[in-house]
CSV table of N, CA and C in Angstrom, one decimal:
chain,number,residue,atom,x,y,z
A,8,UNK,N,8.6,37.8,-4.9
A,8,UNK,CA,8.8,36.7,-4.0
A,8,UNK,C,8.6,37.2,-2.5
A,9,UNK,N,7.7,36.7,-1.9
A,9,UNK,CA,7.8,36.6,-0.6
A,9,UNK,C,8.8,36.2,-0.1
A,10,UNK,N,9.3,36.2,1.7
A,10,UNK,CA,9.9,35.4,2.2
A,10,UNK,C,9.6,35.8,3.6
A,11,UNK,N,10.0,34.7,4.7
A,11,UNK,CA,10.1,35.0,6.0
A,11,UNK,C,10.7,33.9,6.6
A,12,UNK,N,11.1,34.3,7.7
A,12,UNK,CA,11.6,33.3,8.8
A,12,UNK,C,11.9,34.1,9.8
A,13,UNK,N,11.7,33.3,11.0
A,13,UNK,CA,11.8,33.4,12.4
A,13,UNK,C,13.6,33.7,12.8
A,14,UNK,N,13.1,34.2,14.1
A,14,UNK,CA,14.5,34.8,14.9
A,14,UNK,C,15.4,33.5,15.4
A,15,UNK,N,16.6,33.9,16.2
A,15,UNK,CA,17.5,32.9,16.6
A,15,UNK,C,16.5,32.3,18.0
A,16,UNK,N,17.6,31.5,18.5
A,16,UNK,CA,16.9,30.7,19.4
A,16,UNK,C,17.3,31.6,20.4
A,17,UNK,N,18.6,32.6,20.3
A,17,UNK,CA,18.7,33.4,21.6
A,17,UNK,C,18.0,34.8,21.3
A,18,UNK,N,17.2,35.1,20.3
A,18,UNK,CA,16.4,36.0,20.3
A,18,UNK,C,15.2,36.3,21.2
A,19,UNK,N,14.8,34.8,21.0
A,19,UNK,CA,13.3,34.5,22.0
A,19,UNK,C,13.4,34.3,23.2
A,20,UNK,N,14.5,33.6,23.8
A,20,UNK,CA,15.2,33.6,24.9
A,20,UNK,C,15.7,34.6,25.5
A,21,UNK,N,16.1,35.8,25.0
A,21,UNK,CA,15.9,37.3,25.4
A,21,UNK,C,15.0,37.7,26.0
A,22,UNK,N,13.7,37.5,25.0
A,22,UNK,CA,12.0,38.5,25.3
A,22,UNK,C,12.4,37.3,26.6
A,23,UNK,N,12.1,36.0,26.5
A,23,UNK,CA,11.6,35.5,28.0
A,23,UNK,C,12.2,35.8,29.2
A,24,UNK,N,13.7,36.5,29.2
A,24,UNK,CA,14.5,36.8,30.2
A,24,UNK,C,13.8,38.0,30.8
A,25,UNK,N,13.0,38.9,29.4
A,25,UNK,CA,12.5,40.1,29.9
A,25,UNK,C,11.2,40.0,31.7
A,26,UNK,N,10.6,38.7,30.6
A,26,UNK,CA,9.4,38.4,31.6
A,26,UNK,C,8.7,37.3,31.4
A,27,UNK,N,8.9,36.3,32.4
A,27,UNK,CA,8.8,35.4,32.2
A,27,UNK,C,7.4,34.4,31.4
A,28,UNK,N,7.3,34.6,30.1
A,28,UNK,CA,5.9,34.7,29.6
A,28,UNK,C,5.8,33.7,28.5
A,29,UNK,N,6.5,32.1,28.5
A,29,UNK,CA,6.9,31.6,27.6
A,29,UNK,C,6.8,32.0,26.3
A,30,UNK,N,7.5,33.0,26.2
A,30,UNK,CA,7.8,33.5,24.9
A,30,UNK,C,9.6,33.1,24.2
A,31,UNK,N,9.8,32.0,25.2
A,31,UNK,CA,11.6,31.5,25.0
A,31,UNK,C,11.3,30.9,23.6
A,32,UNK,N,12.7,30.5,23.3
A,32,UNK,CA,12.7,29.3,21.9
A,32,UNK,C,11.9,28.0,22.4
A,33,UNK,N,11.6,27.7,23.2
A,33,UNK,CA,10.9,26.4,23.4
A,33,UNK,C,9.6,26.2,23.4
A,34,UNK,N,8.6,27.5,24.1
A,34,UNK,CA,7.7,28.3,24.0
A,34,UNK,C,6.5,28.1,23.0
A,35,UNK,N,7.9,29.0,22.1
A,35,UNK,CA,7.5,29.2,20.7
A,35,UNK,C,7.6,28.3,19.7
A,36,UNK,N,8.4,27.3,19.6
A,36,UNK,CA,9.1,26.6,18.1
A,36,UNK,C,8.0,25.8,17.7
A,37,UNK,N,7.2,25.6,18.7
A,37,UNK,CA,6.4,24.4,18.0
A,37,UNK,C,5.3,24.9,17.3
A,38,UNK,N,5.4,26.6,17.9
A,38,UNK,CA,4.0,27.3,16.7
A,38,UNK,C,4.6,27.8,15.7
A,39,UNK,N,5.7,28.1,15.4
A,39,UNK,CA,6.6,28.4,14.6
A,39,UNK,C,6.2,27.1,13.4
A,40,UNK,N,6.6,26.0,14.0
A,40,UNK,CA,6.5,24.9,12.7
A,40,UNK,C,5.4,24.2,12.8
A,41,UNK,N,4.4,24.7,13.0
A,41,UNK,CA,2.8,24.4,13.0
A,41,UNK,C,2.6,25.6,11.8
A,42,UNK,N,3.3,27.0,11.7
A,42,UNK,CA,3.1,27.9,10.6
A,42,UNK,C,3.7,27.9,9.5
A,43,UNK,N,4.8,26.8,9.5
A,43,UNK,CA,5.7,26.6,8.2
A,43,UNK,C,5.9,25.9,7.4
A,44,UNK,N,5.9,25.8,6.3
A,44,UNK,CA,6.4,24.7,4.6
A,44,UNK,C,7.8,25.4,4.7
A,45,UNK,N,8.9,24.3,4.6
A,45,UNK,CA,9.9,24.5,4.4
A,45,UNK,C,10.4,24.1,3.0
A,46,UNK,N,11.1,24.8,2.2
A,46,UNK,CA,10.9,24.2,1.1
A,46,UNK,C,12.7,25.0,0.6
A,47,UNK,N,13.2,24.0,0.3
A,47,UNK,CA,15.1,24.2,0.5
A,47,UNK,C,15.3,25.1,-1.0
A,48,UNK,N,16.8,25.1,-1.3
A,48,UNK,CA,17.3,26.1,-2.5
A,48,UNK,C,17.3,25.1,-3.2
A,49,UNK,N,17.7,25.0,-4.4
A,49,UNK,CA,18.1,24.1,-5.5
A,49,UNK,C,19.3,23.4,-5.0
A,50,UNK,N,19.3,22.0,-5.3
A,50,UNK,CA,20.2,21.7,-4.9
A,50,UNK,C,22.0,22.5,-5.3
A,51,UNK,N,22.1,22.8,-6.3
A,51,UNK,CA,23.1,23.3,-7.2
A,51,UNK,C,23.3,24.5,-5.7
A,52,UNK,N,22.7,25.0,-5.6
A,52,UNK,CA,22.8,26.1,-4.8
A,52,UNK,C,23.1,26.1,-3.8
A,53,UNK,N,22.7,25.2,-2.9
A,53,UNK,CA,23.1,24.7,-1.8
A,53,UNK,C,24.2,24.0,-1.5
A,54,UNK,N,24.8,23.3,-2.5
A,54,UNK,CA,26.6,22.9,-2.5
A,54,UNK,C,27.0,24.0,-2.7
A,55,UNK,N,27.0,25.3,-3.6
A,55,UNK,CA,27.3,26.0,-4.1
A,55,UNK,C,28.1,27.3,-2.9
A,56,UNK,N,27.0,27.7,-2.3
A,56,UNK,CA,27.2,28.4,-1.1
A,56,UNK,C,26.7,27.5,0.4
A,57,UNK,N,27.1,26.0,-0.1
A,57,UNK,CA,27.7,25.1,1.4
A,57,UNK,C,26.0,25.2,2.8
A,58,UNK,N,25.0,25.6,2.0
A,58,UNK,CA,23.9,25.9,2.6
A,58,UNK,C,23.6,24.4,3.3
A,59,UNK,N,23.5,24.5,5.0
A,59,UNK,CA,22.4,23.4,5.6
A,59,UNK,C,21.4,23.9,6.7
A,60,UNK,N,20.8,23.1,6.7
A,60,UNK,CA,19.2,23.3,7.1
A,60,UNK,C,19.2,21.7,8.7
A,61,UNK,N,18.7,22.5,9.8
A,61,UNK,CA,18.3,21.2,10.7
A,61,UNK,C,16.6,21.5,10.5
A,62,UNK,N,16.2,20.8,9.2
A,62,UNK,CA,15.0,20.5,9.4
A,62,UNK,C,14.0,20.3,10.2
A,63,UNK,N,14.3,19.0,11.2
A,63,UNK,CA,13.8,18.3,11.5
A,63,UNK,C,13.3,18.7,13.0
A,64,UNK,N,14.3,20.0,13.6
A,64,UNK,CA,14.5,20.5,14.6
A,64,UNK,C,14.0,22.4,14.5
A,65,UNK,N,13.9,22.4,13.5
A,65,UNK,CA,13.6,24.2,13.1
A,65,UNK,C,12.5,24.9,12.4
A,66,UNK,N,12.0,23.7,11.4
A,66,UNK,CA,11.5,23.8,10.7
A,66,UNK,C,10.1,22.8,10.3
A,67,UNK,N,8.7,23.3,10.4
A,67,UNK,CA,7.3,22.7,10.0
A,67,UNK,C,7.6,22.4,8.2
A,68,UNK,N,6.7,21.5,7.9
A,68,UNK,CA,6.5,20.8,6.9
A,68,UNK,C,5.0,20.9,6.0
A,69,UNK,N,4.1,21.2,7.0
A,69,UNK,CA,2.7,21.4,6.5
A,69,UNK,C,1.7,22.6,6.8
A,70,UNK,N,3.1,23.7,6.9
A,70,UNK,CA,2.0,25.2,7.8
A,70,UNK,C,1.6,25.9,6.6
A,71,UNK,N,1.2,26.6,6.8
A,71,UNK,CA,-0.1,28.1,5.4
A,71,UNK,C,1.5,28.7,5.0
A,72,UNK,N,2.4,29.0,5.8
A,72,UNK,CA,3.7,29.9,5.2
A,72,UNK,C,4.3,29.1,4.3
């Protein structure tokens, strides 16, 4: 199994504090979920270990990942 995902939102907002090169969370998010299928745990799993996801806000729906 593959997997990946991207850094926090105050990760990227670090690099841009370094120099200012829109490389912040805002910058970036939108190519971020232009690269991503998000695709959740089983449900069972997700009550299980109380897992939630802001979709709608973090996460692409139709990227190659």
């Amino acid at each position: 199994m593959d997997l990946f995902d991207k850094g926090t939102k105050a990760d990227y907002d670090a690099w841009e504090e370094l120099e200012d090169l829109g490389w912040g969370w805002d910058g970036l998010i939108p190519y971020c979920k232009k690269s991503m299928t998000f695709h959740p745990s089983l449900s069972e799993i997700a009550v299980k270990y109380r897992y939630t996801w802001d979709i709608e806000n973090a996460y692409g729906e139709n990227g190659p990942i």
